[in-house]
Tab-separated table of C-alpha atoms in Angstrom:
chain	number	residue	atom	x	y	z
H	86	MET	CA	2.512	5.674	-21.007
H	87	PRO	CA	1.478	2.868	-18.628
H	88	ARG	CA	0.348	3.940	-15.156
H	89	ILE	CA	0.354	1.896	-12.006
H	90	LYS	CA	-3.237	0.776	-11.516
H	91	HIS	CA	-3.048	-2.457	-9.514
H	92	ILE	CA	-1.186	-3.813	-6.514
H	93	ALA	CA	-1.869	-7.226	-4.957
H	94	ILE	CA	-1.214	-8.117	-1.348
H	95	ALA	CA	-1.309	-11.755	-0.262
H	96	THR	CA	-2.708	-12.374	3.222
H	97	GLN	CA	-4.101	-15.115	5.406
H	98	ASP	CA	-6.761	-12.729	6.786
H	99	PRO	CA	-8.388	-10.745	3.953
H	100	GLU	CA	-11.029	-9.227	6.235
H	101	ALA	CA	-8.533	-7.751	8.714
H	102	THR	CA	-6.173	-6.595	5.972
H	103	ALA	CA	-8.975	-4.942	3.965
H	104	LYS	CA	-10.264	-3.268	7.136
H	105	PHE	CA	-6.783	-1.892	7.842
H	106	TYR	CA	-6.495	-0.234	4.412
H	107	LYS	CA	-10.088	1.056	4.518
H	108	ASP	CA	-9.763	2.456	8.052
H	109	GLY	CA	-6.117	3.492	7.849
H	110	LEU	CA	-6.036	5.049	4.383
H	111	GLY	CA	-9.672	5.584	3.440
H	112	LEU	CA	-9.712	3.106	0.543
H	113	ARG	CA	-13.178	2.066	-0.656
H	114	GLU	CA	-14.315	-1.475	-1.290
H	115	ALA	CA	-14.779	-1.903	-5.048
H	116	GLY	CA	-15.533	-5.613	-5.152
H	117	VAL	CA	-15.338	-9.034	-3.573
H	118	VAL	CA	-13.126	-11.801	-4.983
H	119	ASN	CA	-14.122	-15.465	-4.785
H	120	SER	CA	-12.468	-17.326	-7.648
H	121	VAL	CA	-10.895	-20.732	-8.091
H	122	ALA	CA	-7.516	-19.171	-7.246
H	123	ALA	CA	-8.234	-16.694	-4.435
H	124	GLU	CA	-10.713	-14.960	-2.180
H	125	GLY	CA	-10.627	-11.443	-0.822
H	126	TYR	CA	-11.413	-7.866	-1.780
H	127	TYR	CA	-10.712	-5.213	-4.362
H	128	LEU	CA	-10.105	-1.801	-2.793
H	129	THR	CA	-9.576	1.522	-4.540
H	130	ASP	CA	-8.692	5.152	-3.973
H	131	GLY	CA	-10.285	6.003	-7.319
H	132	TYR	CA	-6.946	5.748	-9.166
H	133	ILE	CA	-5.378	2.416	-8.167
H	134	ASN	CA	-6.852	-1.012	-7.498
H	135	VAL	CA	-5.460	-2.855	-4.479
H	136	ALA	CA	-6.327	-6.552	-4.367
H	137	ILE	CA	-6.289	-8.154	-0.913
H	138	LEU	CA	-6.077	-11.901	-1.610
H	139	ARG	CA	-5.960	-15.207	0.260
H	140	PHE	CA	-4.693	-17.685	-2.301
H	141	LYS	CA	-6.329	-21.113	-2.321
H	142	ASP	CA	-3.380	-23.210	-3.524
H	143	ASP	CA	0.376	-23.150	-4.031
H	144	ASP	CA	0.123	-22.605	-7.787
H	145	ALA	CA	-1.903	-19.416	-7.387
H	146	ALA	CA	0.328	-18.182	-4.553
H	147	THR	CA	3.635	-18.709	-6.380
H	148	THR	CA	5.476	-15.520	-7.241
H	149	GLU	CA	9.155	-14.485	-7.101
H	150	GLY	CA	10.400	-16.862	-4.420
H	151	GLU	CA	11.039	-17.277	-0.724
H	152	ALA	CA	13.454	-14.517	0.193
H	153	ARG	CA	11.347	-11.643	-1.131
H	154	TYR	CA	14.298	-9.595	-2.234
H	155	THR	CA	12.212	-9.193	-5.370
H	156	GLY	CA	8.460	-8.712	-5.652
H	157	ILE	CA	6.194	-6.421	-3.691
H	158	HIS	CA	8.047	-4.776	-0.861
H	159	HIS	CA	6.135	-1.592	-0.147
H	160	PHE	CA	3.877	0.927	-1.806
H	161	GLY	CA	3.143	4.559	-1.186
H	162	PHE	CA	0.250	6.943	-0.835
H	163	GLU	CA	0.471	10.682	-1.374
H	164	VAL	CA	-1.516	12.493	1.340
H	165	ASP	CA	-2.814	16.034	1.755
H	166	SER	CA	-1.882	16.324	5.427
H	167	MET	CA	0.878	14.192	6.916
H	168	ASP	CA	-0.321	14.857	10.472
H	169	GLU	CA	-3.883	13.700	9.730
H	170	ALA	CA	-2.764	10.718	7.651
H	171	GLU	CA	-0.263	9.576	10.267
H	172	GLN	CA	-2.902	9.720	13.006
H	173	GLN	CA	-5.389	7.822	10.838
H	174	ILE	CA	-3.018	4.990	9.917
H	175	LEU	CA	-1.711	4.621	13.478
H	176	SER	CA	-5.296	4.465	14.750
H	177	ALA	CA	-5.917	1.578	12.346
H	178	GLY	CA	-3.079	-0.414	13.924
H	179	ALA	CA	-0.024	0.512	11.870
H	180	ILE	CA	3.419	0.575	13.437
H	181	HIS	CA	5.755	3.473	12.589
H	182	ARG	CA	8.980	2.213	11.000
H	183	PRO	CA	11.801	4.757	11.101
H	184	SER	CA	13.971	4.463	8.031
H	185	ALA	CA	17.452	5.619	7.127
H	186	ILE	CA	16.636	5.489	3.404
H	187	THR	CA	14.211	8.423	3.394
H	188	THR	CA	15.598	11.198	1.212
H	189	GLU	CA	14.625	14.804	0.789
H	190	ASN	CA	14.840	17.438	-1.892
H	191	ALA	CA	13.047	20.482	-0.553
H	192	GLN	CA	13.132	22.462	-3.811
H	193	THR	CA	9.693	21.461	-5.053
H	194	PRO	CA	7.217	18.635	-4.482
H	195	HIS	CA	7.508	15.580	-6.740
H	196	HIS	CA	11.277	15.931	-7.107
H	197	GLY	CA	12.296	14.161	-3.906
H	198	ASN	CA	11.196	11.180	-1.887
H	199	VAL	CA	10.024	12.590	1.431
H	200	GLU	CA	8.149	9.796	3.141
H	201	VAL	CA	7.249	8.242	6.463
H	202	LYS	CA	7.122	4.450	6.662
H	203	PHE	CA	4.589	2.312	8.510
H	204	VAL	CA	4.057	-1.434	8.742
H	205	GLY	CA	0.556	-2.837	8.371
H	206	PRO	CA	-0.905	-6.328	8.590
H	207	ASP	CA	1.181	-9.110	7.095
H	208	GLY	CA	4.372	-7.006	7.394
H	209	VAL	CA	3.718	-4.927	4.272
H	210	THR	CA	5.385	-1.500	4.457
H	211	VAL	CA	3.257	1.518	3.532
H	212	ASP	CA	4.874	4.893	2.774
H	213	LEU	CA	3.000	8.141	3.324
H	214	SER	CA	4.256	11.293	1.605
H	215	GLN	CA	2.922	14.822	1.442
H	216	ALA	CA	5.519	15.760	-1.190
H	217	GLY	CA	5.030	12.816	-3.532
H	218	TRP	CA	7.625	10.799	-5.387
H	219	VAL	CA	9.985	11.416	-8.243
H	220	GLY	CA	8.087	11.102	-11.493
H	221	THR	CA	4.633	11.568	-10.060
H	222	ALA	CA	2.367	14.404	-11.084
H	223	PRO	CA	0.679	16.573	-8.466
H	224	ASP	CA	-3.053	16.037	-7.976
């Protein structure tokens, strides 16, 4: 079965955005990108690659369209301690974003979506969850 292994975030400031995800979530730098199409960084948590990219032209930057009702909207990280993770991401400059769409199923982890939302650089929403998400396996 395919597994999510890569997420790309477009930005005008790859250095600041990469720093946010390294400082706020502990991602490691896995590589530097400097191609014809984009420049930036590859970050990883050891399981997923997150590309932080400044595209060099309109062709490379084109994706689903202007409104962004489709395409990347947010992504989530499962954490060991919500209190520690929340402090870390806020210290890196995130803004807490209360959400009415958070759901809970307290029966067992990985059966409900119990998450806290934050907004990082470039307006990308990042979910943190200690319980995980439906369909994910526990670490």
